[in-house]
Short mmCIF file of C-alpha atoms in Angstrom, two decimals:
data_model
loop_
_atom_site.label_atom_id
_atom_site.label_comp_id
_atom_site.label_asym_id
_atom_site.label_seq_id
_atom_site.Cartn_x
_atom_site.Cartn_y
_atom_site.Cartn_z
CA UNK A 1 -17.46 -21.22 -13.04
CA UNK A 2 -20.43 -18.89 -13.14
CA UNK A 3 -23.04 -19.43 -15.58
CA UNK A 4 -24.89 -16.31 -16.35
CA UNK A 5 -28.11 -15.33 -18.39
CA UNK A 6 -25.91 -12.98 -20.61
CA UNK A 7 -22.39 -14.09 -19.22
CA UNK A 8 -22.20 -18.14 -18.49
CA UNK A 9 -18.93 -19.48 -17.43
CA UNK A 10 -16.42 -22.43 -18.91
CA UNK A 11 -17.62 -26.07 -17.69
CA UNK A 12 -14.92 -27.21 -14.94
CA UNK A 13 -12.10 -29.34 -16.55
CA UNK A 14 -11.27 -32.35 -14.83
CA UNK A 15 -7.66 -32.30 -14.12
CA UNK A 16 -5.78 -35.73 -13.32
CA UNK A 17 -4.08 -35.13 -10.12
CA UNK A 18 -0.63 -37.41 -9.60
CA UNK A 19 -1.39 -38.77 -6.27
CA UNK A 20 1.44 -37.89 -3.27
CA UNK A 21 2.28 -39.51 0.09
CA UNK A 22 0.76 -38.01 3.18
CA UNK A 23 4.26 -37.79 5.13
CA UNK A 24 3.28 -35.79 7.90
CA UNK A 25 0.14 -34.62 10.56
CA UNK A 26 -0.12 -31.13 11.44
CA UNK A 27 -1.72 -28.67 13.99
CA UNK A 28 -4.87 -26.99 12.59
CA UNK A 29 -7.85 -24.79 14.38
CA UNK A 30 -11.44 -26.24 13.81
CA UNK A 31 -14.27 -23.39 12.70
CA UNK A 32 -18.11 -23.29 13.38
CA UNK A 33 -19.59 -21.50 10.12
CA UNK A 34 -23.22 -19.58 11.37
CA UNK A 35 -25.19 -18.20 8.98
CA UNK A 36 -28.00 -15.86 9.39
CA UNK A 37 -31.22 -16.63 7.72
CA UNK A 38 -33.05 -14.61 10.21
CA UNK A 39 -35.54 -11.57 9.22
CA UNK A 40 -33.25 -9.61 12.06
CA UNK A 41 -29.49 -9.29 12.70
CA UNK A 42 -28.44 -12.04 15.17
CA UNK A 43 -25.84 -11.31 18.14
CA UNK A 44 -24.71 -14.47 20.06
CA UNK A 45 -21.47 -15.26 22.08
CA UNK A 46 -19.56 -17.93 21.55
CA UNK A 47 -17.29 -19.69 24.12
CA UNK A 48 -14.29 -22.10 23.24
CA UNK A 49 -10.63 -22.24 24.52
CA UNK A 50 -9.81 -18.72 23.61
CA UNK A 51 -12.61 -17.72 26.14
CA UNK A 52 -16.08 -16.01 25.17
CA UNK A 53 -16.44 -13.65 22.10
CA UNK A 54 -19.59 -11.81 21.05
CA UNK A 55 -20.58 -11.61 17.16
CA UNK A 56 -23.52 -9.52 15.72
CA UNK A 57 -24.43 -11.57 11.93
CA UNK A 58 -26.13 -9.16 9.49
CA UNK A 59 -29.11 -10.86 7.96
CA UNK A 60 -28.56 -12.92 5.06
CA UNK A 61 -24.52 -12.80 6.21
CA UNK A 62 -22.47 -15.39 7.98
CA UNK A 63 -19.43 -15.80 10.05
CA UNK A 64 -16.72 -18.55 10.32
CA UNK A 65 -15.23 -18.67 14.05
CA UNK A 66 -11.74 -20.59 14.59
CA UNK A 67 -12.40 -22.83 17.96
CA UNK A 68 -10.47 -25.37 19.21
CA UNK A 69 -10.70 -28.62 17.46
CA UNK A 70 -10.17 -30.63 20.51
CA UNK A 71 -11.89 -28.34 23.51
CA UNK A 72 -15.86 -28.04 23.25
CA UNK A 73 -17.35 -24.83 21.70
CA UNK A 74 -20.61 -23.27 23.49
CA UNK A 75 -23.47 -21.05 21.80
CA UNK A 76 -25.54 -18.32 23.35
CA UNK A 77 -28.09 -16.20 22.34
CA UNK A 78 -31.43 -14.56 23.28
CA UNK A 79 -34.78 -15.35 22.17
CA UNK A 80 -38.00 -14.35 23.12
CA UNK A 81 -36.96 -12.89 25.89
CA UNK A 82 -35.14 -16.07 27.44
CA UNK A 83 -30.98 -17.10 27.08
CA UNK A 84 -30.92 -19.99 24.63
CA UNK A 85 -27.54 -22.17 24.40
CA UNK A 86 -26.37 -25.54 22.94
CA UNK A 87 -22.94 -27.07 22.13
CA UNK A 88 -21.17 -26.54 18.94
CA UNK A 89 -19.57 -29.21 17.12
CA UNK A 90 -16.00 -28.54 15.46
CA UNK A 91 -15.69 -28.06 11.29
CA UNK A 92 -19.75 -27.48 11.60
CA UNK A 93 -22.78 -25.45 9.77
CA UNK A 94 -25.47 -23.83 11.60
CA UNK A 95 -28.07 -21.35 10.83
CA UNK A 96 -30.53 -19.03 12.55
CA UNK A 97 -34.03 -18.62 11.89
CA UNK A 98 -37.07 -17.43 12.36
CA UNK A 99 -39.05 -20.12 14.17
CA UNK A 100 -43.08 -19.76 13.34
CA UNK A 101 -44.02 -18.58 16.56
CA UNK A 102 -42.29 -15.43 15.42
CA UNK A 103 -38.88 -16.47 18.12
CA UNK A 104 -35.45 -17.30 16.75
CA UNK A 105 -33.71 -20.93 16.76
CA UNK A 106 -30.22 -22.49 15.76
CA UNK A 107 -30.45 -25.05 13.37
CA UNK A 108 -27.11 -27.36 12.57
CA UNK A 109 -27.01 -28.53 8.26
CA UNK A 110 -26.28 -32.01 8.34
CA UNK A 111 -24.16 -33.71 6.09
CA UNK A 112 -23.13 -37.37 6.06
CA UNK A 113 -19.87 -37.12 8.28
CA UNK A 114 -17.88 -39.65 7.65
CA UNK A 115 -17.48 -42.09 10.65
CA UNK A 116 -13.59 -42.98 9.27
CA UNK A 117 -12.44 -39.28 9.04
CA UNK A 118 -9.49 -39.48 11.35
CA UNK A 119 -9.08 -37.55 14.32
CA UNK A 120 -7.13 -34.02 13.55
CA UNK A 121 -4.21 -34.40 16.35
CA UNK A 122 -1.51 -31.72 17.06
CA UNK A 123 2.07 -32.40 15.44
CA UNK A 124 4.30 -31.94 17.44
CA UNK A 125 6.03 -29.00 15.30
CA UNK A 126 4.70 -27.31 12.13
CA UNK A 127 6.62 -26.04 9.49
CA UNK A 128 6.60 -22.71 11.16
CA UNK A 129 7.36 -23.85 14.93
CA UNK A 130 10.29 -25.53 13.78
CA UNK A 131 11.91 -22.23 12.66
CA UNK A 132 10.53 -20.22 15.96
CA UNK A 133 7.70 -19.30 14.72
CA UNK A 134 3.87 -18.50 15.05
CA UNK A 135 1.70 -19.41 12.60
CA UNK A 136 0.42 -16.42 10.44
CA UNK A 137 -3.15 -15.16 11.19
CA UNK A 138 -3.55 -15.16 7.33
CA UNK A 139 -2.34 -16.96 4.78
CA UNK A 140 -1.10 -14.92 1.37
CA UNK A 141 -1.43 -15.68 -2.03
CA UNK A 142 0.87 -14.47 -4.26
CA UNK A 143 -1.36 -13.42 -7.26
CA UNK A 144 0.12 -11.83 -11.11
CA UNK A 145 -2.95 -9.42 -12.76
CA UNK A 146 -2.74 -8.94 -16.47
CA UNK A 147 -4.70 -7.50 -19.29
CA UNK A 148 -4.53 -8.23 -22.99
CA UNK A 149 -3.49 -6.30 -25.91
CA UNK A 150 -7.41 -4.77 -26.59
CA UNK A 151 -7.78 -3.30 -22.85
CA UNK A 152 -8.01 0.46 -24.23
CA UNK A 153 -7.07 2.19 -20.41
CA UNK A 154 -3.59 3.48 -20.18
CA UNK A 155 -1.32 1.21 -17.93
CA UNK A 156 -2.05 3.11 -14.85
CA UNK A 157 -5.90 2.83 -15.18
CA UNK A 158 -6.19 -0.62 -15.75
CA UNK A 159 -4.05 -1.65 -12.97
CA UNK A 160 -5.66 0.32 -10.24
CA UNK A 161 -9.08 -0.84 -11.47
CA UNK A 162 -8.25 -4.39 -11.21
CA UNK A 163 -6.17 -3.82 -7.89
CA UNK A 164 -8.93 -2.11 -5.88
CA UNK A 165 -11.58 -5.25 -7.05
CA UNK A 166 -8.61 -8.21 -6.37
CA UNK A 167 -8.48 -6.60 -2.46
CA UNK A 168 -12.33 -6.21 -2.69
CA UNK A 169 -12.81 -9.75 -3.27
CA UNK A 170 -9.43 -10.47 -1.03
CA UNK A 171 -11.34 -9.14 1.55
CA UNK A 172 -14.19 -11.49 1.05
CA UNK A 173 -11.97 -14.31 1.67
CA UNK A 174 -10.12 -13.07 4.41
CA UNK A 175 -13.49 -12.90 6.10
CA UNK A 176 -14.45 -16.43 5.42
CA UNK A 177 -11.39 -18.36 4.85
CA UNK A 178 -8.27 -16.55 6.41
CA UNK A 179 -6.67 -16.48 2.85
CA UNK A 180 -5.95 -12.98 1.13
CA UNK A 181 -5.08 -12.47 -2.27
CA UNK A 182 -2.34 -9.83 -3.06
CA UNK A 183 -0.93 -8.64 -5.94
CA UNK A 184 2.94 -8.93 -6.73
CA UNK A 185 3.21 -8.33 -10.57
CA UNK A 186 1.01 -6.85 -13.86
CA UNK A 187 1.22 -7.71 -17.14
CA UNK A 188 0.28 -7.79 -20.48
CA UNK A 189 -0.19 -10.46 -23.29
CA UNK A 190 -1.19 -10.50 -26.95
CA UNK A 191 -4.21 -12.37 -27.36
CA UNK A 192 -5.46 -13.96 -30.75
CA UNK A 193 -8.34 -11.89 -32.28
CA UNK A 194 -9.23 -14.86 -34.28
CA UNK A 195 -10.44 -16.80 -31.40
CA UNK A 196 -13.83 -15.98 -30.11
CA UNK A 197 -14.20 -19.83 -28.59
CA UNK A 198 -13.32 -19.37 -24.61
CA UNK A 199 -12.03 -22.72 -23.96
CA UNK A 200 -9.59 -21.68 -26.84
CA UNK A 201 -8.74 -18.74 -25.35
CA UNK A 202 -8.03 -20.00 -22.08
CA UNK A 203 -5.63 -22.40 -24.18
CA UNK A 204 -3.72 -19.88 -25.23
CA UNK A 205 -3.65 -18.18 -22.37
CA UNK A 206 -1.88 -20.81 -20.21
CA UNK A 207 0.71 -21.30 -22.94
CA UNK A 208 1.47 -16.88 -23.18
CA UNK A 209 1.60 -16.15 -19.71
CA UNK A 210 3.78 -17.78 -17.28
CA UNK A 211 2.74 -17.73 -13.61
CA UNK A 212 5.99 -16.36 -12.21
CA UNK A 213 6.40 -14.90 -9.68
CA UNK A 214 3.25 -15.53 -8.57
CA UNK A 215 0.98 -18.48 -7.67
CA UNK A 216 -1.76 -17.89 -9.84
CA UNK A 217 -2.26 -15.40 -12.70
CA UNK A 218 -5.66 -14.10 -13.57
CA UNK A 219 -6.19 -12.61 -17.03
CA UNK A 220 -9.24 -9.78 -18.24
CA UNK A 221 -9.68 -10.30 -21.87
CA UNK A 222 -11.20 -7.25 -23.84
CA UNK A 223 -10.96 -8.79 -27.31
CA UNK A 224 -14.73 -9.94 -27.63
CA UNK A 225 -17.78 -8.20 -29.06
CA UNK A 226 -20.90 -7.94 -27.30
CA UNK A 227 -23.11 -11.40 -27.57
CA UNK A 228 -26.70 -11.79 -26.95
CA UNK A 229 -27.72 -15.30 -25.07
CA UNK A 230 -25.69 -17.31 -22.82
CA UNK A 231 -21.94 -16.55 -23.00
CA UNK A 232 -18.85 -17.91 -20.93
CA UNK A 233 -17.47 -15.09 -18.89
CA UNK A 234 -14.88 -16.64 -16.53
CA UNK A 235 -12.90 -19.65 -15.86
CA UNK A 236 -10.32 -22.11 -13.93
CA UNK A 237 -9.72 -25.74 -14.31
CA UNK A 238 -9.57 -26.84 -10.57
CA UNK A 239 -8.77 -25.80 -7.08
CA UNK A 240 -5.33 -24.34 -6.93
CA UNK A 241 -4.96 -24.16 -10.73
CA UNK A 242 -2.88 -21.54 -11.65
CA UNK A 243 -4.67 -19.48 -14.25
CA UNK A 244 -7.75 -17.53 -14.07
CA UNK A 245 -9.60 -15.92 -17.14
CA UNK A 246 -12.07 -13.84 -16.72
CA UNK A 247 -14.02 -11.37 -19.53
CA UNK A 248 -13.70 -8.09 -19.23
CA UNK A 249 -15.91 -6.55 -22.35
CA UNK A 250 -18.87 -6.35 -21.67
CA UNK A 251 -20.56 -2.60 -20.98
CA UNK A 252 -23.46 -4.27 -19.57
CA UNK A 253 -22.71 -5.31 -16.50
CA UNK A 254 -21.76 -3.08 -13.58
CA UNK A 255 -18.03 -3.23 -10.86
CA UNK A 256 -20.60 -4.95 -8.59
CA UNK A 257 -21.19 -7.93 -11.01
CA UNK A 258 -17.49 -8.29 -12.13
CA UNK A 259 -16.47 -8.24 -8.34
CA UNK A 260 -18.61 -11.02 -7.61
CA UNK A 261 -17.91 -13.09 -10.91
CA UNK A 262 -14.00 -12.78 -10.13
CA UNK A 263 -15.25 -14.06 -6.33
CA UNK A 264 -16.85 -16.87 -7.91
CA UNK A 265 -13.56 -18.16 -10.02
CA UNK A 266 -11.54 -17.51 -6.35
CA UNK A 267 -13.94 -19.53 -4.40
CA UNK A 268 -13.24 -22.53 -7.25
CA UNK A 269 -9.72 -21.88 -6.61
CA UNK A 270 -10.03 -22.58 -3.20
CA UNK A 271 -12.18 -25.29 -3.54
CA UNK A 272 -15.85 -24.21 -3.72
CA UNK A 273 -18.29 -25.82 -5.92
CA UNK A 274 -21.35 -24.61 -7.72
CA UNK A 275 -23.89 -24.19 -4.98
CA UNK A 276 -27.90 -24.58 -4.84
CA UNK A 277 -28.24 -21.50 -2.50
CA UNK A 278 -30.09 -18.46 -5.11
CA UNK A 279 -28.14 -15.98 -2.96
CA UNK A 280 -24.76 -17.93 -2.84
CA UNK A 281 -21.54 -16.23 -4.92
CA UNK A 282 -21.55 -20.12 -5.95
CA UNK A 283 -24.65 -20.60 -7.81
CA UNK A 284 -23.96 -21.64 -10.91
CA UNK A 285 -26.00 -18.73 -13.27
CA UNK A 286 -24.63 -15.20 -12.24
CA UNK A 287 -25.50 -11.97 -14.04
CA UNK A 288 -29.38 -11.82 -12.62
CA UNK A 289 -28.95 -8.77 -11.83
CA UNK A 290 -28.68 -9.29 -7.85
CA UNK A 291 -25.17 -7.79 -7.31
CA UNK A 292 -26.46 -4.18 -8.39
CA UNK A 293 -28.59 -4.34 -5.35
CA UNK A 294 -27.61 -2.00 -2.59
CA UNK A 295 -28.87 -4.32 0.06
CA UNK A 296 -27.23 -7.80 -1.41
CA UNK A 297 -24.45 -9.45 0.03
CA UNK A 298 -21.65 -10.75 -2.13
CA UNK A 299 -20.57 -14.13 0.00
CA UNK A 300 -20.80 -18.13 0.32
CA UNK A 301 -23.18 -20.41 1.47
CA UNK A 302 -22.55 -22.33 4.91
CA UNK A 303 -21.52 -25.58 2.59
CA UNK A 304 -18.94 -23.76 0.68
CA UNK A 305 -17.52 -21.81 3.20
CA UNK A 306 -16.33 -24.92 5.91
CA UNK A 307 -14.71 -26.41 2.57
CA UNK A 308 -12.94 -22.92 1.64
CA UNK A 309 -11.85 -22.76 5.34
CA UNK A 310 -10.89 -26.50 5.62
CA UNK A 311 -8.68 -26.13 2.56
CA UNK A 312 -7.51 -22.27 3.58
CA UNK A 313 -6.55 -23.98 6.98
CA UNK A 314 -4.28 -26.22 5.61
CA UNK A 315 -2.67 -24.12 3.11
CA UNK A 316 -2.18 -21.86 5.67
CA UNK A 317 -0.08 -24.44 8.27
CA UNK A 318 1.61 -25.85 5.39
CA UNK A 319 1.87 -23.52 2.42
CA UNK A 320 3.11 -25.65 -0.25
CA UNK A 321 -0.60 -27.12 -1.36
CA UNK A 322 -1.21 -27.07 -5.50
CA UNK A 323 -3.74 -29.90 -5.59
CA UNK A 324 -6.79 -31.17 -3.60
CA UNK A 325 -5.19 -34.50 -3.83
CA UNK A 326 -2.38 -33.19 -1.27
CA UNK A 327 -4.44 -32.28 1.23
CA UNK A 328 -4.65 -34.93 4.63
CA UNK A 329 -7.06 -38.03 4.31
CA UNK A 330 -9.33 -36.12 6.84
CA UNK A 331 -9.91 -32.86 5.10
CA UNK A 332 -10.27 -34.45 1.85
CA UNK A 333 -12.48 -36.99 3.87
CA UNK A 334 -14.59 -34.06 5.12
CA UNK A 335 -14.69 -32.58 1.57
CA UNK A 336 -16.52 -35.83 -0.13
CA UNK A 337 -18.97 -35.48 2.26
CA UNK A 338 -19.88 -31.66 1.73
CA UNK A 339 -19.27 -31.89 -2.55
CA UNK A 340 -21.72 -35.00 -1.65
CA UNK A 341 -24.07 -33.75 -0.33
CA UNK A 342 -24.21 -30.29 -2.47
CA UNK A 343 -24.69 -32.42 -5.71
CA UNK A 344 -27.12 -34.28 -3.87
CA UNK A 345 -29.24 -30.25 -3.97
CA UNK A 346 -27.99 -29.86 -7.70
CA UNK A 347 -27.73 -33.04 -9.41
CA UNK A 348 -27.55 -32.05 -12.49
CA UNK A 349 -24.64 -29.71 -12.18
CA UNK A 350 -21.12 -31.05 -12.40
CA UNK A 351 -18.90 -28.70 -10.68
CA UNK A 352 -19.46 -31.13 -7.27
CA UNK A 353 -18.76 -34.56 -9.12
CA UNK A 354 -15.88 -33.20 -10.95
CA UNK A 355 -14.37 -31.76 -7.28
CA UNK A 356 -14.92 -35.02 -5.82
CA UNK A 357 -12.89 -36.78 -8.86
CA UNK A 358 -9.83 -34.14 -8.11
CA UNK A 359 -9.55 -35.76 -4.23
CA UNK A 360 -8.31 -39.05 -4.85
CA UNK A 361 -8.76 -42.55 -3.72
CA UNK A 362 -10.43 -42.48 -0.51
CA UNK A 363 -12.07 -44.88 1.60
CA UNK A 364 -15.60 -46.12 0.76
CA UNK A 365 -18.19 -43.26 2.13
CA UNK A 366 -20.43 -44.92 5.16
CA UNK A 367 -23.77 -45.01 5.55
CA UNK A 368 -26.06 -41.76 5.81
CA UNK A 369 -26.68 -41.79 9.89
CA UNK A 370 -30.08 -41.28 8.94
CA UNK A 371 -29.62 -37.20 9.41
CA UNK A 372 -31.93 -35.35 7.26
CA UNK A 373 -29.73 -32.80 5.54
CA UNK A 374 -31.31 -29.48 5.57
CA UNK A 375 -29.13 -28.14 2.38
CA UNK A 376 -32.08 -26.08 0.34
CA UNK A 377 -32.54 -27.17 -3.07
CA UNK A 378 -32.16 -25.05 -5.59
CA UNK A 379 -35.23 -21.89 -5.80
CA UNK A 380 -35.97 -22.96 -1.86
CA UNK A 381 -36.20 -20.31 0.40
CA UNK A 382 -35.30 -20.62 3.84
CA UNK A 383 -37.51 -21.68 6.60
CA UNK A 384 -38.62 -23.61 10.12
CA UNK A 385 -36.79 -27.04 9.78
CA UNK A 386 -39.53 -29.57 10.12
CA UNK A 387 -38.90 -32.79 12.02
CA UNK A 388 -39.27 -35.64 10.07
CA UNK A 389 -38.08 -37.72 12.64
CA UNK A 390 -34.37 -37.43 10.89
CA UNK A 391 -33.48 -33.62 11.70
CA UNK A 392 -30.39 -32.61 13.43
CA UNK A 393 -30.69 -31.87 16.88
CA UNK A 394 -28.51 -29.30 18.72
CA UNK A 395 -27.21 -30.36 22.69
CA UNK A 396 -28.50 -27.82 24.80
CA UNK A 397 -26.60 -26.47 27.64
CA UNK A 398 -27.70 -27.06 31.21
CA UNK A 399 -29.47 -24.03 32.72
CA UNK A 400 -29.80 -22.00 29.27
CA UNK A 401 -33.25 -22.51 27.00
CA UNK A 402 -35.16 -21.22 30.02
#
C-alpha cells in the first residue's frame, strides 16, 4: 500500500492462506525483464525461439519479453560503435547503463536463485488445449468499480472518470504482466460517516459490497475531510484479495497521482511488494509530487515486475488462482527469493516479509552463491556496477563484443 507524505496507505494484513495440493504441471513462457537506466533510449534485438525481435526502451522505462523457457535467449546491442551480445537467462533482470567511459553495458540483478526451484516442464495439455484451444495472449480480470454515497458527480461522471483511469492503469499491466483489468459492473454503497479510521472503513466495506460478478471490487470513498500529515489513502489485504479501497477526497492531488496510487494497490494485487527503487510505482511513500511530472514514468522496478509476470503467467494458463499459496512450488520458489532479496534493500518495511508469509511452507532457502545483488537501496541512484569480486557476469556471445 502506498505511503504518502499527505496520503500514506493501510499496513498490509497478513491473511492465513488454507494451503492446497499442487495436482497438476503446466506449460508456461519464461520472460527476460530489461530495464533502462541509461542517460539515452536503448534499442537491442533479442533472439529466442520465436526468432529475432528489435525493442527501443525509453530511458528510465523497461520491457518484459516472453522467451522460451527451455530454448536459450540471445542479446544484442551497439555500443561505442562495436555489436555487443551475451546470453539471457530465462525469468531474469537486467539493466543498461552508462558505463564510465561514457559507452553502454548490460548488467544482470542477482538474486539468490534457488538451486531446488524445479524445472518448469510442458504438460502435456493445459486447461485450454484440452478444449481446442490457444492460450489467450492476455489474461482478463473481471473487475466491479463503485463509489460511495458522498461522491457528488452524477452517475454518468463518476463512472467514466474511474473507467478511463482503471484502462489507464490496465494498460500498465498489460505492458508488464500480460494481465488487463476490465470493468463488468458499477456500483454504489452507503458508507458510515462516523468512521474516519481506514482500517474501519475497509471493514465495512468488505461486509457492504459483494464482489459479484466480478473478481475484485475496488471502492473510491469521498466521505473524508481534508487532513494535514500522513494519511492512509489506499488499500488491499494480499495478492488476489478481492477488495480494493482507495480515497478519493482529496483536491490536492492531481489524475496523475490517483492513477499511479490505484497502480500501486493493482501491483499488490498481483503480487508486488513495496520496493526500494525512488522511481518505482512500488515505493512505499507516494504523493512526492513525481507523478505531475511530464517527463516521469508511472511503472515497476525490474524486481517487481518478473514477480507480477511470474504470477500473471500462471493465472493466465490456469485462471482459477485466489491465493499466492496456489501457485506451483517453483513460482512461489522464485518469489521467496525476489520478496528476499527486496527486504534485504528495505528492511524495515514489511510489505516483503508479510508476502513471503502468504506463500506457504517451502523448502529451506540455500545458500547465497556468493552473487552480489545489485538491487539499489533505498535513495541510491543508479550507476557502473563495481566488481567486488561477487558481481554477476553476463556470457558473451562468440564473435559479438568486438
Amino acid at each position: 500500500m502506498p505511503y504518502s507524505r499527505q496520503p500514506r496507505a493501510t499496513t498490509l494484513g497478513i491473511v492465513i492462506a488454507v494451503v492446497l495440493a499442487w495436482g497438476c504441471s503446466y506449460a508456461r513462457a519464461a520472460v527476460v525483464v530489461l530495464a533502462n537506466r541509461a542517460s539515452q533510449p536503448v534499442r537491442c534485438e533479442i533472439t529466442s525461439l520465436a526468432g529475432p525481435q528489435e525493442h527501443t526502451i525509453a530511458r528510465g522505462d523497461l520491457i518484459c519479453v516472453p522467451v522460451s523457457a527451455r530454448d536459450e535467449s540471445r542479446i544484442a546491442f551497439e555500443a561505442d560503435g562495436s555489436a555487443v551480445g551475451y546470453h539471457l537467462d530465462p525469468n531474469a533482470c537486467y539493466y543498461f547503463f552508462d558505463t564510465s567511459l561514457g559507452g553502454l553495458n548490460l548488467q544482470k540483478i542477482g538474486y539468490s536463485e534457488e538451486a531446488s526451484t524445479p524445472p518448469l516442464d510442458d504438460a502435456p495439455a493445459t486447461q485450454w488445449e484440452k478444449v481446442g484451444k490457444k492460450l489467450p495472449r492476455v489474461s482478463k480480470i473481471p473487475v466491479k468499480l463503485l463509489a460511495d454515497d458522498e461522491e457528488r458527480m452524477v452517475a454518468k461522471a463518476w463512472q467514466d472518470r474511474l473507467r478511463a483511469r482503471l484502462e489507464a492503469a490496465s494498460a500498465i499491466f498489460e505492458r508488464t504482466c500480460r494481465i488487463r483489468f476490465e470493468v463488468v459492473a458499477f456500483d454504489t454503497w452507503d458508507s458510515d460517516d462516523r468512521i474516519t479510521d481506514f482500517n474501519r472503513s475497509m471493514v465495512e466495506f468488505e461486509a457492504e459490497v459483494p464482489p459479484a460478478p466480478a473478481r475484485l471490487v475496488i471502492g473510491f470513498t469521498s466521505q473524508y475531510s481534508p487532513m494535514t500529515g500522513q494519511t492512509k489513502v489506499g488499500g488491499t489485504r494480499a495478492a488476489f484479495y478481492p477488495y480494493v479501497l482507495v480515497r478519493e477526497w482529496s483536491q490536492h492531488y492531481t489524475e496523475a497521482e490517483r492513477l499511479e496510487m490505484l497502480v500501486h494497490e493493482l501491483g499488490h494485487y498481483l503480487g508486488a511488494v513495496h520496493s526500494p527503487e525512488t522511481t518505482s510505482v512500488m515505493r512505499p511513500v507516494l504523493g512526492d509530487r513525481q507523478a505531475r511530472l511530464r517527463s516521469f514514468r508511472i511503472g515497476f522496478d525490474p524486481l517487481n515486475a518478473l514477480a507480477m509476470y511470474l504470477v500473471g503467467e500462471e493465472y493466465r494458463i490456469r485462471g482459477n488462482i485466489r491465493r499466492l499459496i496456489e501457485l506451483s512450488p517453483a513460482t512461489r520458489l522464485q518469489l521467496r527469493s525476489i520478496y528476499q532479496e527486496i527486504g534485504r534493500a528495505i528492511p524495515n518495511d514489511p510489505a516483503s516479509a508479510q508476502y513471503i508469509s502468504l506463500l506457504g511452507n517451502l523448502p529451506a532457502a540455500t545458500q547465497h552463491t556468493g552473487l552480489r545483488p545489485v538491487v539499489p537501496e533505498a535513495g541510491a541512484a543508479a550507476s557502473e556496477p563495481v566488481d567486488s569480486g561477487g558481481s554477476v557476469l553476463l556470457r558473451p556471445l562468440r564473435g559479438a563484443n568486438k
